Amino acid sequence: MTMRRPAALPALGCAVLLLSACSSASPSPITPTTASSRGVPVLTDANHRPMPLDPYLLDPQQTKTISEGYSTLVSRCMRRFRYDYAPPVEGADPTGIGADAPTTRMDGYFGFQTMAHAKTWGYHPETAAPEGGSSPAPRTAGETTALTGTSDPDSKYGPGGQKINGRAVPDHGCVGEANRLLTGSVTGTAGNPDFVVSLKFDTLTKGQRDPRTRAVFTAWSTCMKGKGLTYADPLAALGDPRWSTAAGPTGAELRVAVADQECRHDTNVVGVWFAVDYGYQQDAVQLNRARLATVRSAMAAQLAAARRARSTRS
């Protein structure tokens, strides 16, 4: 959400799979008595079902636009100081989900949801980077100053003003300049606003704790036990620490992932989960309508600035 490191792009999403809150913003409270699920659909994959908060968050194409605009602005600024520097940009699939990724949002709200993915990738994203690889070359002191506005290794950013090759470094360096041109402030948020991200995680957490969701999780867990596997809910299967320590899917992981998909199908866990979360998001939009309207205006302005940057590359 906010730009965490000067050497790369603004962090445009928290995670491919939404498992826990990651922001401190404070949306209006939503309670189980106000959130009501719609008619419960029968689903194994909800990635292509729009959610009420989707219009207030960047989708994959918009994320790519912001990413490319930011990269262009930083690179252009660095060239003024005679440095050839290009931050990485988001790839063709910034979600990491692959062919079944949603088009209206960056996140797979309910984990990987297709049998095809389970059989091939287990719980690993299709776009997982291979282990190892070369590290970026270390920056010189001058390059660091131009990029961040400070040469102090203990400071992330500085006020700029230093002269490099006859030009004054901008406030917060070229990173600050890119942020200012995209958001209007050198410390602005490039990407999704923390408020909406917090709202999204708040509704997701409430949906996961809702009695309707817990009941279908119990049914799913019973199904998994029938296959000799013990997990309290789909998140526990997804978050099994054995998967994160392996570079790729193991035989055990593939077995669990396939069983997970079978039990999702048999219990309609995704259909119930989706319907409950949809209700919480719907109420969140109603409770925060004025602030969300401001978010949409800011998002439109940021996208327009990113498009201008891309169209005037030099």
Short mmCIF file of C-alpha atoms in Angstrom, two decimals:
data_model
loop_
_atom_site.label_atom_id
_atom_site.label_comp_id
_atom_site.label_asym_id
_atom_site.label_seq_id
_atom_site.Cartn_x
_atom_site.Cartn_y
_atom_site.Cartn_z
CA MET A 1 0.00 0.00 0.00
CA THR A 2 2.57 2.57 0.98
CA MET A 3 6.00 2.60 -0.58
CA ARG A 4 8.15 0.52 1.73
CA ARG A 5 11.52 0.50 0.01
CA PRO A 6 13.21 2.92 -2.34
CA ALA A 7 14.82 0.30 -4.53
CA ALA A 8 11.57 -1.13 -5.80
CA LEU A 9 8.02 -0.21 -6.60
CA PRO A 10 5.35 0.91 -4.18
CA ALA A 11 3.82 -2.08 -2.43
CA LEU A 12 0.57 -2.35 -4.39
CA GLY A 13 -0.96 -5.30 -2.60
CA CYS A 14 -0.66 -7.10 0.74
CA ALA A 15 -0.75 -10.69 -0.41
CA VAL A 16 -2.15 -12.94 -3.05
CA LEU A 17 -4.26 -14.67 -0.43
CA LEU A 18 -5.91 -12.68 2.30
CA LEU A 19 -5.12 -14.29 5.64
CA SER A 20 -4.67 -11.52 8.19
CA ALA A 21 -4.98 -7.77 8.58
CA CYS A 22 -2.03 -5.63 7.52
CA SER A 23 -3.11 -2.05 8.06
CA SER A 24 -3.90 0.20 11.00
CA ALA A 25 -6.57 2.40 9.40
CA SER A 26 -9.91 2.44 11.23
CA PRO A 27 -13.04 1.86 9.10
CA SER A 28 -16.53 2.17 10.51
CA PRO A 29 -17.50 -0.88 12.59
CA ILE A 30 -19.42 -3.73 10.99
CA THR A 31 -21.15 -6.31 13.15
CA PRO A 32 -22.64 -9.73 12.39
CA THR A 33 -26.12 -8.25 12.92
CA THR A 34 -25.70 -5.75 10.09
CA ALA A 35 -23.99 -8.05 7.59
CA SER A 36 -26.35 -10.37 5.77
CA SER A 37 -25.41 -12.92 3.13
CA ARG A 38 -27.16 -12.87 -0.20
CA GLY A 39 -28.70 -16.00 -1.63
CA VAL A 40 -25.93 -18.54 -1.27
CA PRO A 41 -24.58 -19.59 -4.68
CA VAL A 42 -23.04 -22.98 -5.35
CA LEU A 43 -19.40 -22.19 -6.13
CA THR A 44 -16.00 -23.76 -6.23
CA ASP A 45 -14.37 -20.61 -7.67
CA ALA A 46 -15.45 -17.07 -6.73
CA ASN A 47 -12.51 -15.28 -8.36
CA HIS A 48 -14.67 -14.02 -11.20
CA ARG A 49 -17.48 -12.81 -8.95
CA PRO A 50 -17.15 -9.05 -8.35
CA MET A 51 -17.14 -7.90 -4.72
CA PRO A 52 -18.55 -4.59 -3.40
CA LEU A 53 -15.12 -3.19 -2.47
CA ASP A 54 -13.56 -4.01 -5.85
CA PRO A 55 -14.24 -0.55 -7.39
CA TYR A 56 -12.20 1.07 -4.62
CA LEU A 57 -9.09 -1.09 -5.08
CA LEU A 58 -6.71 -1.40 -8.01
CA ASP A 59 -7.31 -4.34 -10.32
CA PRO A 60 -4.37 -6.19 -11.95
CA GLN A 61 -4.30 -3.97 -15.05
CA GLN A 62 -4.51 -0.79 -12.99
CA THR A 63 -1.77 -2.11 -10.73
CA LYS A 64 0.43 -2.62 -13.77
CA THR A 65 -0.33 0.92 -14.96
CA ILE A 66 0.70 2.44 -11.62
CA SER A 67 3.77 0.23 -11.49
CA GLU A 68 4.92 1.25 -14.96
CA GLY A 69 4.19 4.92 -14.31
CA TYR A 70 6.17 4.87 -11.08
CA SER A 71 9.09 3.08 -12.73
CA THR A 72 9.11 5.60 -15.58
CA LEU A 73 9.12 8.58 -13.23
CA VAL A 74 11.93 7.24 -11.03
CA SER A 75 14.06 6.26 -14.03
CA ARG A 76 13.55 9.63 -15.71
CA CYS A 77 14.54 11.47 -12.55
CA MET A 78 17.63 9.31 -12.05
CA ARG A 79 18.77 10.01 -15.62
CA ARG A 80 18.92 13.73 -14.75
CA PHE A 81 21.72 12.78 -12.34
CA ARG A 82 23.33 10.54 -14.98
CA TYR A 83 22.34 7.27 -13.36
CA ASP A 84 20.84 4.41 -15.33
CA TYR A 85 18.32 3.08 -12.84
CA ALA A 86 15.08 1.19 -13.44
CA PRO A 87 12.92 -0.21 -10.63
CA PRO A 88 11.24 -3.52 -11.43
CA VAL A 89 7.66 -3.40 -12.71
CA GLU A 90 4.78 -5.75 -12.02
CA GLY A 91 4.71 -8.76 -14.34
CA ALA A 92 1.89 -9.91 -16.55
CA ASP A 93 0.22 -11.61 -13.57
CA PRO A 94 0.89 -9.54 -10.43
CA THR A 95 -1.63 -11.64 -8.48
CA GLY A 96 0.48 -14.82 -8.65
CA ILE A 97 -2.69 -16.87 -9.15
CA GLY A 98 -2.23 -17.53 -12.86
CA ALA A 99 -4.92 -18.38 -15.39
CA ASP A 100 -7.72 -18.34 -12.82
CA ALA A 101 -6.80 -14.95 -11.32
CA PRO A 102 -9.64 -12.48 -10.79
CA THR A 103 -9.83 -9.54 -13.17
CA THR A 104 -11.57 -7.09 -10.83
CA ARG A 105 -9.14 -7.32 -7.92
CA MET A 106 -5.60 -8.30 -7.01
CA ASP A 107 -6.48 -10.87 -4.37
CA GLY A 108 -7.75 -14.43 -4.35
CA TYR A 109 -10.02 -13.95 -1.35
CA PHE A 110 -10.67 -17.60 -0.63
CA GLY A 111 -7.38 -19.25 -1.58
CA PHE A 112 -6.62 -21.13 -4.77
CA GLN A 113 -9.93 -22.39 -6.09
CA THR A 114 -9.44 -24.71 -9.03
CA MET A 115 -8.61 -28.38 -9.27
CA ALA A 116 -6.27 -27.68 -12.19
CA HIS A 117 -4.13 -25.46 -9.96
CA ALA A 118 -4.28 -27.93 -7.06
CA LYS A 119 -3.05 -30.84 -9.19
CA THR A 120 -0.11 -28.91 -10.65
CA TRP A 121 0.88 -26.24 -8.12
CA GLY A 122 -0.70 -27.28 -4.83
CA TYR A 123 -0.69 -24.12 -2.72
CA HIS A 124 2.21 -22.50 -4.57
CA PRO A 125 1.49 -19.55 -6.88
CA GLU A 126 2.08 -20.16 -10.56
CA THR A 127 4.36 -17.15 -10.74
CA ALA A 128 6.51 -18.08 -7.76
CA ALA A 129 10.06 -16.95 -8.42
CA PRO A 130 12.68 -19.71 -8.44
CA GLU A 131 15.02 -19.89 -5.50
CA GLY A 132 18.35 -18.14 -5.79
CA GLY A 133 19.07 -15.77 -8.66
CA SER A 134 21.35 -12.79 -8.84
CA SER A 135 21.08 -9.93 -6.40
CA PRO A 136 20.93 -6.34 -7.65
CA ALA A 137 24.26 -4.55 -7.78
CA PRO A 138 24.88 -2.34 -4.73
CA ARG A 139 24.19 1.35 -5.25
CA THR A 140 26.91 3.97 -4.97
CA ALA A 141 26.57 6.72 -2.37
CA GLY A 142 25.66 9.20 -5.08
CA GLU A 143 23.02 6.93 -6.57
CA THR A 144 21.50 6.34 -3.13
CA THR A 145 21.39 10.08 -2.49
CA ALA A 146 19.70 10.75 -5.82
CA LEU A 147 17.21 7.97 -5.24
CA THR A 148 16.25 8.71 -1.62
CA GLY A 149 17.40 12.24 -0.82
CA THR A 150 19.93 11.09 1.76
CA SER A 151 23.26 9.24 1.93
CA ASP A 152 22.73 8.38 5.61
CA PRO A 153 22.54 4.56 5.81
CA ASP A 154 20.35 4.85 8.93
CA SER A 155 17.73 6.99 7.17
CA LYS A 156 15.25 5.72 4.60
CA TYR A 157 14.67 9.17 3.06
CA GLY A 158 16.04 12.68 3.37
CA PRO A 159 15.15 16.25 2.43
CA GLY A 160 17.35 16.28 -0.67
CA GLY A 161 19.04 19.51 -1.79
CA GLN A 162 22.43 17.89 -2.47
CA LYS A 163 24.09 18.73 -5.78
CA ILE A 164 24.89 15.78 -8.07
CA ASN A 165 26.30 16.55 -11.51
CA GLY A 166 25.12 20.14 -11.13
CA ARG A 167 21.50 19.31 -10.26
CA ALA A 168 19.74 19.53 -6.90
CA VAL A 169 18.30 16.30 -5.51
CA PRO A 170 14.55 16.58 -4.84
CA ASP A 171 12.93 16.05 -1.44
CA HIS A 172 12.95 12.31 -0.71
CA GLY A 173 15.02 11.90 -3.86
CA CYS A 174 13.68 10.51 -7.11
CA VAL A 175 11.37 8.21 -5.15
CA GLY A 176 9.81 11.29 -3.57
CA GLU A 177 9.49 13.01 -6.94
CA ALA A 178 7.70 9.99 -8.41
CA ASN A 179 5.36 9.83 -5.43
CA ARG A 180 4.66 13.56 -5.67
CA LEU A 181 3.79 13.35 -9.36
CA LEU A 182 1.52 10.36 -8.80
CA THR A 183 -0.13 11.37 -5.54
CA GLY A 184 0.62 15.04 -4.89
CA SER A 185 2.96 14.36 -1.95
CA VAL A 186 6.50 13.04 -1.60
CA THR A 187 5.19 10.82 1.21
CA GLY A 188 1.96 9.94 -0.61
CA THR A 189 0.58 6.47 -1.04
CA ALA A 190 1.27 5.00 -4.47
CA GLY A 191 -1.22 2.19 -4.94
CA ASN A 192 -4.15 1.13 -2.81
CA PRO A 193 -5.00 3.43 0.12
CA ASP A 194 -4.43 1.90 3.54
CA PHE A 195 -8.00 2.72 4.57
CA VAL A 196 -9.58 0.51 1.91
CA VAL A 197 -7.07 -2.27 2.45
CA SER A 198 -7.86 -2.20 6.16
CA LEU A 199 -11.57 -2.23 5.35
CA LYS A 200 -11.09 -5.25 3.10
CA PHE A 201 -9.23 -7.21 5.76
CA ASP A 202 -11.72 -6.17 8.41
CA THR A 203 -14.63 -7.56 6.41
CA LEU A 204 -12.72 -10.69 5.50
CA THR A 205 -11.82 -11.39 9.12
CA LYS A 206 -15.41 -10.85 10.23
CA GLY A 207 -16.61 -13.12 7.44
CA GLN A 208 -14.21 -15.87 8.51
CA ARG A 209 -15.48 -15.63 12.09
CA ASP A 210 -19.15 -15.51 11.15
CA PRO A 211 -21.15 -18.53 12.44
CA ARG A 212 -22.30 -19.36 8.91
CA THR A 213 -18.74 -19.55 7.66
CA ARG A 214 -17.55 -21.47 10.73
CA ALA A 215 -20.33 -24.02 10.18
CA VAL A 216 -19.29 -24.71 6.60
CA PHE A 217 -15.63 -24.80 7.68
CA THR A 218 -16.60 -27.54 10.14
CA ALA A 219 -18.28 -29.48 7.34
CA TRP A 220 -15.18 -29.05 5.19
CA SER A 221 -12.94 -30.20 8.06
CA THR A 222 -15.08 -33.33 8.54
CA CYS A 223 -14.75 -34.07 4.83
CA MET A 224 -10.96 -33.73 5.05
CA LYS A 225 -10.83 -36.07 8.06
CA GLY A 226 -12.58 -38.65 5.93
CA LYS A 227 -9.57 -38.45 3.62
CA GLY A 228 -7.13 -38.87 6.51
CA LEU A 229 -6.24 -35.17 6.77
CA THR A 230 -6.69 -32.97 9.83
CA TYR A 231 -7.18 -29.24 9.26
CA ALA A 232 -9.60 -26.92 11.04
CA ASP A 233 -10.45 -24.94 7.92
CA PRO A 234 -9.18 -24.20 4.37
CA LEU A 235 -6.88 -21.47 5.67
CA ALA A 236 -5.10 -23.98 7.87
CA ALA A 237 -4.48 -26.22 4.86
CA LEU A 238 -3.27 -23.30 2.77
CA GLY A 239 -1.04 -22.05 5.60
CA ASP A 240 0.55 -25.39 6.48
CA PRO A 241 4.18 -24.37 7.22
CA ARG A 242 5.47 -27.35 5.26
CA TRP A 243 4.47 -25.69 1.99
CA SER A 244 6.33 -22.43 2.57
CA THR A 245 9.64 -24.19 3.17
CA ALA A 246 9.56 -26.00 -0.19
CA ALA A 247 10.66 -24.31 -3.42
CA GLY A 248 7.87 -26.10 -5.26
CA PRO A 249 4.87 -28.29 -4.49
CA THR A 250 5.66 -31.62 -2.83
CA GLY A 251 3.69 -34.83 -3.20
CA ALA A 252 2.12 -34.28 0.22
CA GLU A 253 1.14 -30.74 -0.70
CA LEU A 254 -0.50 -31.85 -3.95
CA ARG A 255 -2.44 -34.54 -2.08
CA VAL A 256 -3.76 -32.03 0.47
CA ALA A 257 -4.57 -29.44 -2.20
CA VAL A 258 -6.55 -31.93 -4.27
CA ALA A 259 -8.44 -33.16 -1.20
CA ASP A 260 -9.11 -29.51 -0.28
CA GLN A 261 -10.71 -28.89 -3.69
CA GLU A 262 -12.78 -32.05 -3.44
CA CYS A 263 -14.11 -31.04 -0.03
CA ARG A 264 -14.75 -27.49 -1.17
CA HIS A 265 -16.90 -28.96 -3.93
CA ASP A 266 -18.73 -31.36 -1.61
CA THR A 267 -19.53 -28.76 1.09
CA ASN A 268 -19.95 -25.56 -1.01
CA VAL A 269 -17.48 -23.85 1.30
CA VAL A 270 -16.60 -21.19 -1.28
CA GLY A 271 -20.25 -20.41 -2.01
CA VAL A 272 -21.08 -19.81 1.66
CA TRP A 273 -17.80 -17.99 2.36
CA PHE A 274 -18.33 -15.72 -0.64
CA ALA A 275 -21.93 -14.91 0.26
CA VAL A 276 -21.07 -14.04 3.86
CA ASP A 277 -18.07 -11.90 2.92
CA TYR A 278 -20.13 -10.18 0.21
CA GLY A 279 -22.63 -9.12 2.87
CA TYR A 280 -19.93 -7.64 5.10
CA GLN A 281 -18.39 -5.78 2.17
CA GLN A 282 -21.79 -4.47 1.09
CA ASP A 283 -22.37 -3.03 4.55
CA ALA A 284 -18.84 -1.60 4.61
CA VAL A 285 -19.53 0.31 1.40
CA GLN A 286 -22.76 1.71 2.83
CA LEU A 287 -21.14 2.76 6.10
CA ASN A 288 -18.15 4.43 4.43
CA ARG A 289 -19.73 5.79 1.25
CA ALA A 290 -18.43 9.37 1.53
CA ARG A 291 -14.85 8.37 2.26
CA LEU A 292 -14.88 5.74 -0.49
CA ALA A 293 -16.04 8.35 -3.00
CA THR A 294 -12.92 10.35 -2.15
CA VAL A 295 -10.84 7.21 -2.62
CA ARG A 296 -12.22 6.70 -6.12
CA SER A 297 -11.39 10.26 -7.08
CA ALA A 298 -7.83 9.88 -5.80
CA MET A 299 -7.47 6.55 -7.61
CA ALA A 300 -8.61 8.11 -10.89
CA ALA A 301 -6.14 10.99 -10.49
CA GLN A 302 -3.27 8.61 -9.72
CA LEU A 303 -4.05 6.43 -12.74
CA ALA A 304 -4.22 9.49 -14.98
CA ALA A 305 -0.82 10.64 -13.71
CA ALA A 306 0.66 7.18 -14.30
CA ARG A 307 -0.71 7.10 -17.85
CA ARG A 308 0.76 10.53 -18.57
CA ALA A 309 4.13 9.34 -17.30
CA ARG A 310 4.04 6.26 -19.52
CA SER A 311 3.01 8.28 -22.59
CA THR A 312 5.87 10.76 -22.21
CA ARG A 313 8.76 8.37 -21.67
CA SER A 314 12.06 9.86 -22.68
#
